Amino acid sequence: MALAETAFAGDLGMEVDLRKVPASEIDRDDFLLFSESASRFVVTIRPEDKKVFETCLQGNVFAEVGKVTSGKDFKVHGLKKEVVIQANILISRKPGNALAVLMVS
């Protein structure tokens, strides 16, 4: 769910491919999406910072698993290539209140 939370925070869309997630012996989309490993985290970077970022992480296991998009769609492709989540991200910002909603279609 960190991916959805990241998309909410940026008020942007995201497209993710679970086949690119470094994981061994996991063959279910739900396990990959909802596992809470202490050593797994999501980072978003600007495309122009990719090379520097990857240099900093040399020697560690990491992967580019998706991209941030300018739209409001949150899409996840599963381990078998099919779309397993397709949703719209809606953000309501009122003074003193913020609401993020993931609308699954």
PDB file of C-alpha atoms in Angstrom:
ATOM      1  CA  MET A   1       0.000   0.000   0.000  1.00  0.00           C
ATOM      2  CA  ALA A   2       3.021   2.292   0.186  1.00  0.00           C
ATOM      3  CA  LEU A   3       2.701   2.786  -3.566  1.00  0.00           C
ATOM      4  CA  ALA A   4      -0.864   4.100  -3.263  1.00  0.00           C
ATOM      5  CA  GLU A   5       0.124   6.311  -0.328  1.00  0.00           C
ATOM      6  CA  THR A   6       2.966   7.760  -2.387  1.00  0.00           C
ATOM      7  CA  ALA A   7       0.591   8.530  -5.243  1.00  0.00           C
ATOM      8  CA  PHE A   8      -1.863  10.176  -2.805  1.00  0.00           C
ATOM      9  CA  ALA A   9       0.870  12.327  -1.317  1.00  0.00           C
ATOM     10  CA  GLY A  10       1.953  13.643  -4.692  1.00  0.00           C
ATOM     11  CA  ASP A  11      -1.604  14.019  -6.034  1.00  0.00           C
ATOM     12  CA  LEU A  12      -0.389  12.192  -9.156  1.00  0.00           C
ATOM     13  CA  GLY A  13      -0.964   8.864 -10.837  1.00  0.00           C
ATOM     14  CA  MET A  14       1.343   5.878 -10.884  1.00  0.00           C
ATOM     15  CA  GLU A  15       1.901   2.813 -13.059  1.00  0.00           C
ATOM     16  CA  VAL A  16       3.649  -0.155 -11.466  1.00  0.00           C
ATOM     17  CA  ASP A  17       4.782  -3.565 -12.711  1.00  0.00           C
ATOM     18  CA  LEU A  18       5.018  -6.187  -9.945  1.00  0.00           C
ATOM     19  CA  ARG A  19       7.240  -8.373 -12.145  1.00  0.00           C
ATOM     20  CA  LYS A  20      10.010  -5.820 -11.559  1.00  0.00           C
ATOM     21  CA  VAL A  21       9.866  -6.013  -7.746  1.00  0.00           C
ATOM     22  CA  PRO A  22      12.941  -7.813  -6.383  1.00  0.00           C
ATOM     23  CA  ALA A  23      11.385 -10.716  -4.513  1.00  0.00           C
ATOM     24  CA  SER A  24      12.135 -14.402  -4.374  1.00  0.00           C
ATOM     25  CA  GLU A  25       9.632 -17.204  -3.963  1.00  0.00           C
ATOM     26  CA  ILE A  26       6.599 -14.896  -4.061  1.00  0.00           C
ATOM     27  CA  ASP A  27       4.111 -15.938  -6.704  1.00  0.00           C
ATOM     28  CA  ARG A  28       0.996 -14.062  -5.585  1.00  0.00           C
ATOM     29  CA  ASP A  29       0.218 -10.438  -6.362  1.00  0.00           C
ATOM     30  CA  ASP A  30      -1.490  -9.871  -3.014  1.00  0.00           C
ATOM     31  CA  PHE A  31       1.529 -11.135  -1.056  1.00  0.00           C
ATOM     32  CA  LEU A  32       3.804  -8.793  -2.988  1.00  0.00           C
ATOM     33  CA  LEU A  33       1.481  -5.812  -2.654  1.00  0.00           C
ATOM     34  CA  PHE A  34       0.719  -6.154   1.052  1.00  0.00           C
ATOM     35  CA  SER A  35       3.907  -7.563   2.558  1.00  0.00           C
ATOM     36  CA  GLU A  36       5.419  -5.265   5.159  1.00  0.00           C
ATOM     37  CA  SER A  37       9.085  -6.108   5.009  1.00  0.00           C
ATOM     38  CA  ALA A  38      11.169  -3.846   7.228  1.00  0.00           C
ATOM     39  CA  SER A  39      13.770  -3.554   4.503  1.00  0.00           C
ATOM     40  CA  ARG A  40      11.427  -2.617   1.638  1.00  0.00           C
ATOM     41  CA  PHE A  41      10.487   0.968   0.922  1.00  0.00           C
ATOM     42  CA  VAL A  42       9.260   3.152  -1.934  1.00  0.00           C
ATOM     43  CA  VAL A  43      11.234   6.091  -3.254  1.00  0.00           C
ATOM     44  CA  THR A  44      10.210   8.441  -6.027  1.00  0.00           C
ATOM     45  CA  ILE A  45      12.890  10.407  -7.832  1.00  0.00           C
ATOM     46  CA  ARG A  46      13.031  12.730 -10.817  1.00  0.00           C
ATOM     47  CA  PRO A  47      14.169  11.015 -14.027  1.00  0.00           C
ATOM     48  CA  GLU A  48      17.217  13.271 -14.210  1.00  0.00           C
ATOM     49  CA  ASP A  49      18.347  12.027 -10.764  1.00  0.00           C
ATOM     50  CA  LYS A  50      18.123   8.316 -11.642  1.00  0.00           C
ATOM     51  CA  LYS A  51      21.802   7.732 -12.373  1.00  0.00           C
ATOM     52  CA  VAL A  52      22.999   9.448  -9.184  1.00  0.00           C
ATOM     53  CA  PHE A  53      20.387   7.601  -7.118  1.00  0.00           C
ATOM     54  CA  GLU A  54      21.387   4.233  -8.557  1.00  0.00           C
ATOM     55  CA  THR A  55      25.047   5.006  -7.894  1.00  0.00           C
ATOM     56  CA  CYS A  56      24.233   5.741  -4.246  1.00  0.00           C
ATOM     57  CA  LEU A  57      22.457   2.381  -3.919  1.00  0.00           C
ATOM     58  CA  GLN A  58      25.167   0.270  -5.527  1.00  0.00           C
ATOM     59  CA  GLY A  59      25.640  -2.966  -3.611  1.00  0.00           C
ATOM     60  CA  ASN A  60      21.993  -3.011  -2.456  1.00  0.00           C
ATOM     61  CA  VAL A  61      19.031  -4.804  -3.988  1.00  0.00           C
ATOM     62  CA  PHE A  62      16.707  -2.294  -5.650  1.00  0.00           C
ATOM     63  CA  ALA A  63      14.681  -1.899  -8.824  1.00  0.00           C
ATOM     64  CA  GLU A  64      12.709   0.627 -10.807  1.00  0.00           C
ATOM     65  CA  VAL A  65       9.227  -0.878 -10.586  1.00  0.00           C
ATOM     66  CA  GLY A  66       7.138   1.867 -12.109  1.00  0.00           C
ATOM     67  CA  LYS A  67       6.680   5.494 -12.893  1.00  0.00           C
ATOM     68  CA  VAL A  68       4.755   8.478 -11.626  1.00  0.00           C
ATOM     69  CA  THR A  69       2.282   9.824 -14.167  1.00  0.00           C
ATOM     70  CA  SER A  70       0.714  13.244 -14.538  1.00  0.00           C
ATOM     71  CA  GLY A  71      -2.828  11.840 -14.541  1.00  0.00           C
ATOM     72  CA  LYS A  72      -4.898  10.539 -11.646  1.00  0.00           C
ATOM     73  CA  ASP A  73      -4.758   6.843 -12.548  1.00  0.00           C
ATOM     74  CA  PHE A  74      -3.177   4.292 -10.234  1.00  0.00           C
ATOM     75  CA  LYS A  75      -2.463   1.110 -12.180  1.00  0.00           C
ATOM     76  CA  VAL A  76      -0.680  -2.044 -11.060  1.00  0.00           C
ATOM     77  CA  HIS A  77       0.279  -4.841 -13.448  1.00  0.00           C
ATOM     78  CA  GLY A  78       0.495  -8.213 -11.738  1.00  0.00           C
ATOM     79  CA  LEU A  79       3.058 -10.975 -11.895  1.00  0.00           C
ATOM     80  CA  LYS A  80       1.246 -12.437 -14.924  1.00  0.00           C
ATOM     81  CA  LYS A  81       1.159  -9.043 -16.762  1.00  0.00           C
ATOM     82  CA  GLU A  82      -2.573  -8.465 -16.197  1.00  0.00           C
ATOM     83  CA  VAL A  83      -3.855  -5.280 -14.579  1.00  0.00           C
ATOM     84  CA  VAL A  84      -4.667  -6.201 -10.966  1.00  0.00           C
ATOM     85  CA  ILE A  85      -5.501  -2.697  -9.745  1.00  0.00           C
ATOM     86  CA  GLN A  86      -6.891   0.165 -11.778  1.00  0.00           C
ATOM     87  CA  ALA A  87      -8.104   3.105  -9.769  1.00  0.00           C
ATOM     88  CA  ASN A  88      -8.491   6.861  -9.846  1.00  0.00           C
ATOM     89  CA  ILE A  89      -6.869   8.973  -7.173  1.00  0.00           C
ATOM     90  CA  LEU A  90      -9.077  11.740  -5.841  1.00  0.00           C
ATOM     91  CA  ILE A  91      -7.694  14.358  -3.480  1.00  0.00           C
ATOM     92  CA  SER A  92      -9.899  16.799  -1.615  1.00  0.00           C
ATOM     93  CA  ARG A  93      -7.993  19.596   0.073  1.00  0.00           C
ATOM     94  CA  LYS A  94      -9.941  21.928   2.310  1.00  0.00           C
ATOM     95  CA  PRO A  95      -8.421  24.235   4.903  1.00  0.00           C
ATOM     96  CA  GLY A  96      -7.446  22.112   7.869  1.00  0.00           C
ATOM     97  CA  ASN A  97      -8.573  18.910   6.155  1.00  0.00           C
ATOM     98  CA  ALA A  98      -7.191  16.625   3.445  1.00  0.00           C
ATOM     99  CA  LEU A  99      -8.852  13.516   2.117  1.00  0.00           C
ATOM    100  CA  ALA A 100      -7.360  11.001  -0.291  1.00  0.00           C
ATOM    101  CA  VAL A 101      -9.600   8.418  -1.889  1.00  0.00           C
ATOM    102  CA  LEU A 102      -8.620   5.529  -4.147  1.00  0.00           C
ATOM    103  CA  MET A 103     -11.575   4.850  -6.472  1.00  0.00           C
ATOM    104  CA  VAL A 104     -11.306   1.313  -7.837  1.00  0.00           C
ATOM    105  CA  SER A 105     -12.896   0.717 -11.211  1.00  0.00           C
TER     106      SER A 105
END
